[in-house]
Amino acid sequence: MLRPIRKSEADRNGVNGVTAAGSLRIDSMEQTVRRDAVMTLTLVTRPAARSDAEPAYRQKLHEWAPLPLRLIVGYGFILHGYAKLSRGPETFAAVLHTIGVPFPYVMSWATALAELIGGFAILSGAFVAIASVPMILVLLTAMVTIHLPYGFFSVKLVEVTANGTRFGPVGYEIILLYLAGLVALAIGGAGRLSVDRWILTRRFPRKTWIEDPHRNR
């Protein structure tokens, strides 16, 4: 038997229906706003793909970059150390005595050995960071005591005559180049074909395998 619906009940049902429809519409709007916010946050936090990504071959070449520095810096120091020893330590000691270096004979031997042994260490890439310290001290001493008064340029053309070209005193340009090479090697490492790298792969073989899983397969 159908029961007549009162006006108050009908009004209440209508209000509830409107309220329910409004709630559904609000929930739908909240979900849309939340979804848009998540998409916006994802777009903001996700790093954009680099179109200028470095090629893999350049990353491999980075490991070989220290090799030219080691060759020229190491070879140069070896020649300077050998020249001091071949002329006799007393000859270089006389130069040190003239510029006021204490214990010139001892410092002559120390400088020549530091250049010779350090040059071989840099050339072979052995203990580069440690070997660079005495070599840098030698360079700084030479720059302050000898080359600094003559300015920056290492090549100064004085005159050109029928007998040849005459150059002036050497400045500190070459000293700065050697310093830059040593600092770069001490910070960046000896790179490929070096004793330091061989020691590193022997001490941490697992780490090397993880970095390059295709090596030694």
Tab-separated table of C-alpha atoms in Angstrom:
chain	number	residue	atom	x	y	z
A	1	MET	CA	0.000	0.000	0.000
A	2	LEU	CA	1.443	3.332	-1.064
A	3	ARG	CA	2.000	5.763	1.670
A	4	PRO	CA	1.437	9.424	0.857
A	5	ILE	CA	4.554	11.480	1.184
A	6	ARG	CA	4.275	14.521	3.254
A	7	LYS	CA	5.428	17.837	1.961
A	8	SER	CA	8.026	18.250	4.706
A	9	GLU	CA	9.461	14.807	3.961
A	10	ALA	CA	9.525	15.544	0.240
A	11	ASP	CA	11.277	18.803	0.894
A	12	ARG	CA	13.799	17.057	3.102
A	13	ASN	CA	14.452	14.373	0.504
A	14	GLY	CA	14.903	17.034	-2.120
A	15	VAL	CA	17.359	18.882	0.056
A	16	ASN	CA	19.279	15.657	0.731
A	17	GLY	CA	19.359	14.908	-2.963
A	18	VAL	CA	20.689	18.327	-3.775
A	19	THR	CA	23.226	18.021	-0.955
A	20	ALA	CA	24.374	14.617	-2.192
A	21	ALA	CA	24.702	15.876	-5.751
A	22	GLY	CA	26.640	18.868	-4.506
A	23	SER	CA	28.930	16.637	-2.466
A	24	LEU	CA	29.609	14.439	-5.476
A	25	ARG	CA	30.387	17.504	-7.571
A	26	ILE	CA	32.729	18.886	-4.869
A	27	ASP	CA	34.493	15.508	-4.521
A	28	SER	CA	34.948	15.349	-8.264
A	29	MET	CA	36.389	18.856	-8.306
A	30	GLU	CA	38.762	18.016	-5.426
A	31	GLN	CA	39.986	14.916	-7.256
A	32	THR	CA	40.566	16.960	-10.394
A	33	VAL	CA	42.472	19.636	-8.492
A	34	ARG	CA	44.511	16.995	-6.676
A	35	ARG	CA	45.332	15.217	-9.936
A	36	ASP	CA	46.373	18.494	-11.578
A	37	ALA	CA	48.538	19.358	-8.588
A	38	VAL	CA	50.262	15.962	-8.734
A	39	MET	CA	50.888	16.359	-12.465
A	40	THR	CA	52.262	19.871	-11.937
A	41	LEU	CA	54.510	18.705	-9.098
A	42	THR	CA	55.755	15.833	-11.238
A	43	LEU	CA	56.555	18.170	-14.095
A	44	VAL	CA	58.396	20.556	-11.770
A	45	THR	CA	60.411	17.982	-9.831
A	46	ARG	CA	61.239	15.644	-12.698
A	47	PRO	CA	64.554	16.677	-14.287
A	48	ALA	CA	64.293	17.552	-17.895
A	49	ALA	CA	66.052	15.337	-20.371
A	50	ARG	CA	69.358	16.869	-21.380
A	51	SER	CA	69.594	17.373	-25.071
A	52	ASP	CA	73.269	18.239	-24.738
A	53	ALA	CA	74.262	15.050	-22.912
A	54	GLU	CA	77.930	14.297	-23.219
A	55	PRO	CA	78.724	11.425	-25.587
A	56	ALA	CA	80.096	8.243	-24.089
A	57	TYR	CA	83.353	8.485	-26.009
A	58	ARG	CA	84.099	11.878	-24.422
A	59	GLN	CA	83.568	10.402	-20.969
A	60	LYS	CA	86.136	7.732	-21.823
A	61	LEU	CA	88.562	10.338	-23.132
A	62	HIS	CA	88.423	12.170	-19.782
A	63	GLU	CA	90.355	9.286	-18.219
A	64	TRP	CA	93.187	9.839	-20.724
A	65	ALA	CA	93.330	13.626	-20.290
A	66	PRO	CA	96.020	13.610	-17.530
A	67	LEU	CA	98.441	11.599	-19.690
A	68	PRO	CA	99.793	14.523	-21.794
A	69	LEU	CA	100.272	16.575	-18.623
A	70	ARG	CA	102.195	13.770	-16.959
A	71	LEU	CA	104.430	13.306	-19.986
A	72	ILE	CA	105.463	16.945	-20.382
A	73	VAL	CA	105.644	17.832	-16.660
A	74	GLY	CA	107.474	14.652	-15.696
A	75	TYR	CA	109.890	14.824	-18.614
A	76	GLY	CA	110.640	18.490	-17.938
A	77	PHE	CA	111.466	17.895	-14.281
A	78	ILE	CA	113.648	14.905	-15.134
A	79	LEU	CA	115.703	17.003	-17.536
A	80	HIS	CA	116.121	19.842	-15.026
A	81	GLY	CA	117.166	17.476	-12.253
A	82	TYR	CA	119.577	15.605	-14.496
A	83	ALA	CA	121.125	18.878	-15.705
A	84	LYS	CA	121.824	19.971	-12.121
A	85	LEU	CA	123.465	16.661	-11.262
A	86	SER	CA	125.454	16.437	-14.495
A	87	ARG	CA	126.963	19.892	-14.003
A	88	GLY	CA	127.751	19.036	-10.422
A	89	PRO	CA	125.725	19.970	-7.334
A	90	GLU	CA	128.390	22.493	-6.344
A	91	THR	CA	127.645	24.547	-9.461
A	92	PHE	CA	123.995	24.942	-8.546
A	93	ALA	CA	125.003	25.429	-4.903
A	94	ALA	CA	126.981	28.507	-5.966
A	95	VAL	CA	123.828	29.911	-7.570
A	96	LEU	CA	121.824	29.249	-4.411
A	97	HIS	CA	124.516	30.893	-2.304
A	98	THR	CA	124.399	33.983	-4.522
A	99	ILE	CA	120.651	34.462	-4.036
A	100	GLY	CA	120.936	33.895	-0.278
A	101	VAL	CA	119.485	30.376	0.135
A	102	PRO	CA	120.675	28.805	3.440
A	103	PHE	CA	122.694	25.575	3.300
A	104	PRO	CA	123.220	25.908	-0.451
A	105	TYR	CA	125.060	22.623	-0.955
A	106	VAL	CA	122.383	20.600	0.860
A	107	MET	CA	119.600	22.467	-0.920
A	108	SER	CA	121.339	21.871	-4.237
A	109	TRP	CA	121.204	18.120	-3.740
A	110	ALA	CA	117.651	18.283	-2.366
A	111	THR	CA	116.419	20.317	-5.338
A	112	ALA	CA	118.065	18.077	-7.928
A	113	LEU	CA	116.763	14.884	-6.314
A	114	ALA	CA	113.279	16.337	-5.884
A	115	GLU	CA	113.173	17.234	-9.569
A	116	LEU	CA	114.635	13.932	-10.741
A	117	ILE	CA	112.671	11.544	-8.507
A	118	GLY	CA	109.517	13.655	-8.668
A	119	GLY	CA	109.765	13.808	-12.444
A	120	PHE	CA	109.871	10.004	-12.687
A	121	ALA	CA	106.929	9.768	-10.254
A	122	ILE	CA	104.819	12.137	-12.333
A	123	LEU	CA	105.826	10.465	-15.588
A	124	SER	CA	104.802	7.031	-14.322
A	125	GLY	CA	101.785	8.325	-12.405
A	126	ALA	CA	103.048	7.006	-9.073
A	127	PHE	CA	101.922	8.768	-5.874
A	128	VAL	CA	101.240	11.923	-7.870
A	129	ALA	CA	99.592	13.889	-5.062
A	130	ILE	CA	102.503	13.226	-2.675
A	131	ALA	CA	105.231	13.786	-5.263
A	132	SER	CA	103.688	17.102	-6.282
A	133	VAL	CA	104.277	18.723	-2.875
A	134	PRO	CA	108.106	19.051	-2.940
A	135	MET	CA	108.017	19.875	-6.645
A	136	ILE	CA	105.578	22.723	-6.034
A	137	LEU	CA	107.835	24.029	-3.250
A	138	VAL	CA	110.811	23.999	-5.629
A	139	LEU	CA	108.820	25.897	-8.256
A	140	LEU	CA	107.579	28.520	-5.795
A	141	THR	CA	111.104	29.058	-4.457
A	142	ALA	CA	112.478	29.460	-7.964
A	143	MET	CA	109.716	31.872	-8.930
A	144	VAL	CA	110.124	34.122	-5.887
A	145	THR	CA	113.911	34.157	-5.691
A	146	ILE	CA	114.859	34.172	-9.400
A	147	HIS	CA	112.101	34.695	-11.966
A	148	LEU	CA	109.692	37.123	-10.313
A	149	PRO	CA	111.761	40.287	-10.843
A	150	TYR	CA	111.899	39.629	-14.596
A	151	GLY	CA	108.144	39.786	-15.160
A	152	PHE	CA	105.692	37.328	-16.655
A	153	PHE	CA	107.041	36.476	-20.106
A	154	SER	CA	109.544	33.670	-20.432
A	155	VAL	CA	110.658	34.742	-23.907
A	156	LYS	CA	111.889	38.341	-24.184
A	157	LEU	CA	113.388	39.390	-27.482
A	158	VAL	CA	116.220	41.836	-26.856
A	159	GLU	CA	117.766	42.244	-30.267
A	160	VAL	CA	118.370	40.545	-33.583
A	161	THR	CA	121.845	40.982	-35.054
A	162	ALA	CA	123.955	39.372	-37.748
A	163	ASN	CA	125.335	37.066	-35.085
A	164	GLY	CA	121.884	35.822	-34.056
A	165	THR	CA	118.995	36.580	-31.751
A	166	ARG	CA	119.511	37.598	-28.149
A	167	PHE	CA	116.865	37.086	-25.486
A	168	GLY	CA	116.426	38.626	-22.067
A	169	PRO	CA	116.028	37.002	-18.622
A	170	VAL	CA	113.329	34.371	-18.221
A	171	GLY	CA	110.151	35.394	-16.383
A	172	TYR	CA	107.790	33.232	-14.339
A	173	GLU	CA	105.459	32.175	-17.165
A	174	ILE	CA	106.873	28.638	-17.433
A	175	ILE	CA	106.820	28.288	-13.641
A	176	LEU	CA	103.085	28.993	-13.603
A	177	LEU	CA	102.487	26.435	-16.356
A	178	TYR	CA	104.336	23.756	-14.393
A	179	LEU	CA	102.434	24.709	-11.236
A	180	ALA	CA	99.099	24.475	-13.039
A	181	GLY	CA	100.009	21.043	-14.403
A	182	LEU	CA	101.021	19.707	-10.992
A	183	VAL	CA	97.921	21.071	-9.261
A	184	ALA	CA	95.665	19.607	-11.970
A	185	LEU	CA	97.291	16.192	-11.612
A	186	ALA	CA	97.220	16.271	-7.803
A	187	ILE	CA	93.509	17.135	-7.762
A	188	GLY	CA	92.261	15.214	-10.788
A	189	GLY	CA	94.420	12.117	-10.484
A	190	ALA	CA	96.976	10.460	-12.742
A	191	GLY	CA	94.431	8.892	-15.089
A	192	ARG	CA	95.072	5.903	-17.341
A	193	LEU	CA	98.417	4.119	-17.732
A	194	SER	CA	99.513	5.137	-14.252
A	195	VAL	CA	100.753	3.357	-11.144
A	196	ASP	CA	98.140	5.152	-9.035
A	197	ARG	CA	95.309	3.703	-11.106
A	198	TRP	CA	96.830	0.237	-10.962
A	199	ILE	CA	97.061	0.440	-7.169
A	200	LEU	CA	93.463	1.655	-6.978
A	201	THR	CA	92.137	-1.245	-9.060
A	202	ARG	CA	94.116	-3.709	-6.946
A	203	ARG	CA	92.794	-2.320	-3.657
A	204	PHE	CA	89.175	-1.883	-4.776
A	205	PRO	CA	88.554	-4.451	-7.531
A	206	ARG	CA	84.841	-4.757	-6.734
A	207	LYS	CA	84.284	-1.001	-7.068
A	208	THR	CA	86.058	-0.971	-10.426
A	209	TRP	CA	83.927	-3.879	-11.638
A	210	ILE	CA	80.717	-2.106	-10.641
A	211	GLU	CA	81.746	1.058	-12.451
A	212	ASP	CA	82.547	-0.848	-15.650
A	213	PRO	CA	80.767	-4.244	-15.661
A	214	HIS	CA	82.023	-5.121	-19.172
A	215	ARG	CA	85.687	-4.874	-18.200
A	216	ASN	CA	87.734	-8.073	-17.875
A	217	ARG	CA	85.008	-10.233	-19.392
